[in-house]
PDB file of C-alpha atoms in Angstrom:
ATOM      1  CA  UNK A   1       0.000   0.000   0.000  1.00  0.00           C
ATOM      2  CA  UNK A   2       1.266   3.523  -0.681  1.00  0.00           C
ATOM      3  CA  UNK A   3       1.068   4.738   2.929  1.00  0.00           C
ATOM      4  CA  UNK A   4       2.186   1.888   5.196  1.00  0.00           C
ATOM      5  CA  UNK A   5       2.790   2.210   8.911  1.00  0.00           C
ATOM      6  CA  UNK A   6       6.369   1.132   9.579  1.00  0.00           C
ATOM      7  CA  UNK A   7       8.237   0.248  12.754  1.00  0.00           C
ATOM      8  CA  UNK A   8      11.963   0.894  12.570  1.00  0.00           C
ATOM      9  CA  UNK A   9      13.455  -0.917  15.571  1.00  0.00           C
ATOM     10  CA  UNK A  10      17.155  -0.190  15.920  1.00  0.00           C
ATOM     11  CA  UNK A  11      17.016   3.089  14.006  1.00  0.00           C
ATOM     12  CA  UNK A  12      20.770   3.731  14.209  1.00  0.00           C
ATOM     13  CA  UNK A  13      21.503   6.921  12.241  1.00  0.00           C
ATOM     14  CA  UNK A  14      18.213   6.939  10.334  1.00  0.00           C
ATOM     15  CA  UNK A  15      19.300   5.091   7.190  1.00  0.00           C
ATOM     16  CA  UNK A  16      16.095   3.042   7.153  1.00  0.00           C
ATOM     17  CA  UNK A  17      13.940   6.131   7.637  1.00  0.00           C
ATOM     18  CA  UNK A  18      15.463   7.649   4.512  1.00  0.00           C
ATOM     19  CA  UNK A  19      15.114   4.411   2.543  1.00  0.00           C
ATOM     20  CA  UNK A  20      11.506   3.822   3.566  1.00  0.00           C
ATOM     21  CA  UNK A  21      10.564   7.433   2.791  1.00  0.00           C
ATOM     22  CA  UNK A  22      12.133   7.090  -0.648  1.00  0.00           C
ATOM     23  CA  UNK A  23      10.014   3.998  -1.351  1.00  0.00           C
ATOM     24  CA  UNK A  24       6.904   5.108   0.550  1.00  0.00           C
ATOM     25  CA  UNK A  25       6.815   8.932   0.801  1.00  0.00           C
ATOM     26  CA  UNK A  26       3.365   8.856   2.467  1.00  0.00           C
ATOM     27  CA  UNK A  27       4.342   6.274   5.094  1.00  0.00           C
ATOM     28  CA  UNK A  28       4.173   6.789   8.847  1.00  0.00           C
ATOM     29  CA  UNK A  29       7.330   5.646  10.634  1.00  0.00           C
ATOM     30  CA  UNK A  30       7.816   4.932  14.327  1.00  0.00           C
ATOM     31  CA  UNK A  31      11.565   4.658  14.978  1.00  0.00           C
ATOM     32  CA  UNK A  32      13.054   3.207  18.154  1.00  0.00           C
ATOM     33  CA  UNK A  33      16.698   3.553  19.179  1.00  0.00           C
ATOM     34  CA  UNK A  34      18.177   2.712  22.584  1.00  0.00           C
ATOM     35  CA  UNK A  35      21.643   4.205  21.998  1.00  0.00           C
ATOM     36  CA  UNK A  36      21.532   7.884  23.051  1.00  0.00           C
ATOM     37  CA  UNK A  37      24.539   8.663  20.828  1.00  0.00           C
ATOM     38  CA  UNK A  38      22.201   8.525  17.837  1.00  0.00           C
ATOM     39  CA  UNK A  39      19.411  10.761  19.206  1.00  0.00           C
ATOM     40  CA  UNK A  40      20.700  14.090  17.787  1.00  0.00           C
ATOM     41  CA  UNK A  41      21.292  12.505  14.378  1.00  0.00           C
ATOM     42  CA  UNK A  42      17.822  10.952  14.341  1.00  0.00           C
ATOM     43  CA  UNK A  43      16.205  14.259  15.274  1.00  0.00           C
ATOM     44  CA  UNK A  44      17.931  15.919  12.303  1.00  0.00           C
ATOM     45  CA  UNK A  45      16.798  13.093   9.971  1.00  0.00           C
ATOM     46  CA  UNK A  46      13.245  13.447  11.294  1.00  0.00           C
ATOM     47  CA  UNK A  47      13.252  17.133  10.338  1.00  0.00           C
ATOM     48  CA  UNK A  48      13.507  16.152   6.652  1.00  0.00           C
ATOM     49  CA  UNK A  49      10.344  14.038   6.617  1.00  0.00           C
ATOM     50  CA  UNK A  50       6.706  14.155   7.642  1.00  0.00           C
ATOM     51  CA  UNK A  51       5.022  11.460   9.733  1.00  0.00           C
ATOM     52  CA  UNK A  52       8.186  10.251  11.479  1.00  0.00           C
ATOM     53  CA  UNK A  53       8.331   9.733  15.230  1.00  0.00           C
ATOM     54  CA  UNK A  54      11.608   9.103  17.050  1.00  0.00           C
ATOM     55  CA  UNK A  55      11.489   7.186  20.331  1.00  0.00           C
ATOM     56  CA  UNK A  56      14.610   7.504  22.435  1.00  0.00           C
ATOM     57  CA  UNK A  57      14.370   4.030  23.897  1.00  0.00           C
ATOM     58  CA  UNK A  58      14.608   0.472  22.682  1.00  0.00           C
ATOM     59  CA  UNK A  59      12.027  -2.296  22.548  1.00  0.00           C
ATOM     60  CA  UNK A  60      12.432  -5.551  24.411  1.00  0.00           C
ATOM     61  CA  UNK A  61      10.780  -8.290  26.418  1.00  0.00           C
ATOM     62  CA  UNK A  62      10.525  -6.247  29.654  1.00  0.00           C
ATOM     63  CA  UNK A  63      10.180  -2.596  30.560  1.00  0.00           C
ATOM     64  CA  UNK A  64      13.188  -1.318  32.447  1.00  0.00           C
ATOM     65  CA  UNK A  65      16.813  -0.344  32.149  1.00  0.00           C
ATOM     66  CA  UNK A  66      19.409  -2.596  30.518  1.00  0.00           C
ATOM     67  CA  UNK A  67      23.130  -2.288  30.010  1.00  0.00           C
ATOM     68  CA  UNK A  68      24.072  -1.280  26.481  1.00  0.00           C
ATOM     69  CA  UNK A  69      27.452  -2.551  25.254  1.00  0.00           C
ATOM     70  CA  UNK A  70      29.350  -0.650  22.561  1.00  0.00           C
ATOM     71  CA  UNK A  71      32.513  -2.369  21.301  1.00  0.00           C
ATOM     72  CA  UNK A  72      35.581  -0.169  21.169  1.00  0.00           C
ATOM     73  CA  UNK A  73      38.585  -1.451  19.233  1.00  0.00           C
ATOM     74  CA  UNK A  74      41.920   0.300  19.595  1.00  0.00           C
ATOM     75  CA  UNK A  75      40.098   3.291  21.057  1.00  0.00           C
ATOM     76  CA  UNK A  76      37.521   3.601  18.265  1.00  0.00           C
ATOM     77  CA  UNK A  77      33.873   3.078  19.241  1.00  0.00           C
ATOM     78  CA  UNK A  78      31.756   1.050  16.827  1.00  0.00           C
ATOM     79  CA  UNK A  79      28.374   2.548  17.741  1.00  0.00           C
ATOM     80  CA  UNK A  80      26.439   0.649  15.068  1.00  0.00           C
ATOM     81  CA  UNK A  81      27.472  -2.652  16.676  1.00  0.00           C
ATOM     82  CA  UNK A  82      26.136  -1.822  20.147  1.00  0.00           C
ATOM     83  CA  UNK A  83      23.743  -4.243  21.815  1.00  0.00           C
ATOM     84  CA  UNK A  84      21.761  -4.855  24.978  1.00  0.00           C
ATOM     85  CA  UNK A  85      22.821  -8.490  24.626  1.00  0.00           C
ATOM     86  CA  UNK A  86      26.312  -9.048  25.971  1.00  0.00           C
ATOM     87  CA  UNK A  87      26.144 -12.634  24.671  1.00  0.00           C
ATOM     88  CA  UNK A  88      25.922 -11.245  21.125  1.00  0.00           C
ATOM     89  CA  UNK A  89      29.666 -10.575  21.343  1.00  0.00           C
ATOM     90  CA  UNK A  90      30.349 -14.281  21.976  1.00  0.00           C
ATOM     91  CA  UNK A  91      29.014 -15.383  18.577  1.00  0.00           C
ATOM     92  CA  UNK A  92      31.832 -16.634  16.325  1.00  0.00           C
ATOM     93  CA  UNK A  93      30.997 -14.346  13.385  1.00  0.00           C
ATOM     94  CA  UNK A  94      30.844 -11.292  15.679  1.00  0.00           C
ATOM     95  CA  UNK A  95      34.178 -12.195  17.277  1.00  0.00           C
ATOM     96  CA  UNK A  96      35.765 -12.610  13.824  1.00  0.00           C
ATOM     97  CA  UNK A  97      34.339  -9.321  12.545  1.00  0.00           C
ATOM     98  CA  UNK A  98      35.553  -7.378  15.590  1.00  0.00           C
ATOM     99  CA  UNK A  99      39.038  -8.898  15.189  1.00  0.00           C
ATOM    100  CA  UNK A 100      39.250  -7.330  11.728  1.00  0.00           C
ATOM    101  CA  UNK A 101      38.865  -3.873  13.308  1.00  0.00           C
ATOM    102  CA  UNK A 102      42.093  -4.075  15.303  1.00  0.00           C
ATOM    103  CA  UNK A 103      43.858  -5.463  18.359  1.00  0.00           C
ATOM    104  CA  UNK A 104      42.451  -4.246  21.663  1.00  0.00           C
ATOM    105  CA  UNK A 105      38.720  -4.905  22.208  1.00  0.00           C
ATOM    106  CA  UNK A 106      36.972  -3.151  25.087  1.00  0.00           C
ATOM    107  CA  UNK A 107      33.370  -2.175  25.771  1.00  0.00           C
ATOM    108  CA  UNK A 108      31.723   1.056  26.766  1.00  0.00           C
ATOM    109  CA  UNK A 109      28.753   0.077  28.920  1.00  0.00           C
ATOM    110  CA  UNK A 110      25.924   2.407  29.899  1.00  0.00           C
ATOM    111  CA  UNK A 111      22.253   2.136  30.871  1.00  0.00           C
ATOM    112  CA  UNK A 112      19.444   2.430  28.303  1.00  0.00           C
ATOM    113  CA  UNK A 113      15.680   2.448  28.594  1.00  0.00           C
ATOM    114  CA  UNK A 114      13.682  -0.456  27.155  1.00  0.00           C
ATOM    115  CA  UNK A 115       9.907  -0.723  26.753  1.00  0.00           C
ATOM    116  CA  UNK A 116       7.544  -3.504  25.635  1.00  0.00           C
ATOM    117  CA  UNK A 117       6.207  -2.929  22.103  1.00  0.00           C
ATOM    118  CA  UNK A 118       2.670  -4.153  22.821  1.00  0.00           C
ATOM    119  CA  UNK A 119       2.451  -1.712  25.732  1.00  0.00           C
ATOM    120  CA  UNK A 120       3.642   1.382  23.853  1.00  0.00           C
ATOM    121  CA  UNK A 121       1.932   0.660  20.528  1.00  0.00           C
ATOM    122  CA  UNK A 122      -1.383  -0.411  22.067  1.00  0.00           C
ATOM    123  CA  UNK A 123      -3.726  -1.413  19.240  1.00  0.00           C
ATOM    124  CA  UNK A 124      -1.840   0.356  16.443  1.00  0.00           C
ATOM    125  CA  UNK A 125      -1.887  -1.456  13.102  1.00  0.00           C
ATOM    126  CA  UNK A 126       1.529  -1.950  11.507  1.00  0.00           C
ATOM    127  CA  UNK A 127       2.362  -2.999   7.950  1.00  0.00           C
ATOM    128  CA  UNK A 128       6.163  -3.350   8.018  1.00  0.00           C
ATOM    129  CA  UNK A 129       8.557  -4.070  10.887  1.00  0.00           C
ATOM    130  CA  UNK A 130      12.300  -3.602  10.404  1.00  0.00           C
ATOM    131  CA  UNK A 131      14.475  -4.966  13.222  1.00  0.00           C
ATOM    132  CA  UNK A 132      18.248  -4.475  13.420  1.00  0.00           C
ATOM    133  CA  UNK A 133      19.236  -4.815  17.072  1.00  0.00           C
ATOM    134  CA  UNK A 134      22.484  -6.796  17.094  1.00  0.00           C
ATOM    135  CA  UNK A 135      21.395 -10.043  18.744  1.00  0.00           C
ATOM    136  CA  UNK A 136      18.309  -8.795  20.613  1.00  0.00           C
ATOM    137  CA  UNK A 137      15.851  -9.688  17.835  1.00  0.00           C
ATOM    138  CA  UNK A 138      13.984 -12.298  19.875  1.00  0.00           C
ATOM    139  CA  UNK A 139      13.664  -9.853  22.787  1.00  0.00           C
ATOM    140  CA  UNK A 140      12.029  -7.337  20.442  1.00  0.00           C
ATOM    141  CA  UNK A 141       9.751  -9.849  18.727  1.00  0.00           C
ATOM    142  CA  UNK A 142       8.560 -11.360  21.994  1.00  0.00           C
ATOM    143  CA  UNK A 143       7.466  -7.866  23.057  1.00  0.00           C
ATOM    144  CA  UNK A 144       5.085  -7.537  20.094  1.00  0.00           C
ATOM    145  CA  UNK A 145       3.116 -10.792  20.030  1.00  0.00           C
ATOM    146  CA  UNK A 146      -0.281  -9.041  20.024  1.00  0.00           C
ATOM    147  CA  UNK A 147       0.886  -6.655  17.294  1.00  0.00           C
ATOM    148  CA  UNK A 148       2.057  -9.576  15.138  1.00  0.00           C
ATOM    149  CA  UNK A 149      -1.181 -11.509  15.605  1.00  0.00           C
ATOM    150  CA  UNK A 150      -3.286  -8.403  14.923  1.00  0.00           C
ATOM    151  CA  UNK A 151      -1.390  -6.880  11.981  1.00  0.00           C
ATOM    152  CA  UNK A 152       0.502  -9.743  10.313  1.00  0.00           C
ATOM    153  CA  UNK A 153       3.236  -7.312   9.185  1.00  0.00           C
ATOM    154  CA  UNK A 154       6.000  -7.879   6.678  1.00  0.00           C
ATOM    155  CA  UNK A 155       9.313  -8.318   8.525  1.00  0.00           C
ATOM    156  CA  UNK A 156      12.789  -7.156   7.573  1.00  0.00           C
ATOM    157  CA  UNK A 157      15.050  -8.639  10.232  1.00  0.00           C
ATOM    158  CA  UNK A 158      18.801  -8.771  10.574  1.00  0.00           C
ATOM    159  CA  UNK A 159      18.484 -12.160  12.226  1.00  0.00           C
ATOM    160  CA  UNK A 160      21.442 -12.774  14.533  1.00  0.00           C
ATOM    161  CA  UNK A 161      19.317 -15.105  16.669  1.00  0.00           C
ATOM    162  CA  UNK A 162      18.005 -17.552  14.059  1.00  0.00           C
ATOM    163  CA  UNK A 163      17.475 -20.429  16.515  1.00  0.00           C
ATOM    164  CA  UNK A 164      14.963 -18.394  18.535  1.00  0.00           C
ATOM    165  CA  UNK A 165      13.531 -15.933  16.011  1.00  0.00           C
ATOM    166  CA  UNK A 166      12.582 -18.366  13.272  1.00  0.00           C
ATOM    167  CA  UNK A 167      10.623 -20.853  15.444  1.00  0.00           C
ATOM    168  CA  UNK A 168       8.940 -17.957  17.248  1.00  0.00           C
ATOM    169  CA  UNK A 169       7.670 -16.468  13.988  1.00  0.00           C
ATOM    170  CA  UNK A 170       6.730 -19.892  12.623  1.00  0.00           C
ATOM    171  CA  UNK A 171       4.708 -20.472  15.796  1.00  0.00           C
ATOM    172  CA  UNK A 172       2.735 -17.312  15.042  1.00  0.00           C
ATOM    173  CA  UNK A 173       2.051 -18.514  11.513  1.00  0.00           C
TER     174      UNK A 173
END
């Protein structure tokens, strides 16, 4: 449809907002980003488009505060690789990728706010859900069961948690 409602979970610097608005200029976009480093950038991206809302918190299985882990290699922070899931950095492909960035791996850790999707979106209908949350995909999906059952949206997921995400979605049909 020409004016879909889109959830952008893990908004990063707003790349998906720009892409979705190019494809669907009349769309409504609800963007969620837990990493406060991206908030000023997202606010400037929002200024370019109509019907875009920026939420300065992430979505997950429980409302509360979680630790957000940003890998820093040789003193350079890789903000786009940050995650609320510390175990994401134990996955072999993540370890290998981070090794290509340099020698000394450390983490900046700080608190971020997380909310449950079904609680903040209430009965809102959604057509497309994009999720890019570096290993926390199942946490996000499990927070929107009612939304999924109600709306049956199209998903675009960077699926770093295939063993949990795929059976969960299959279970919802």
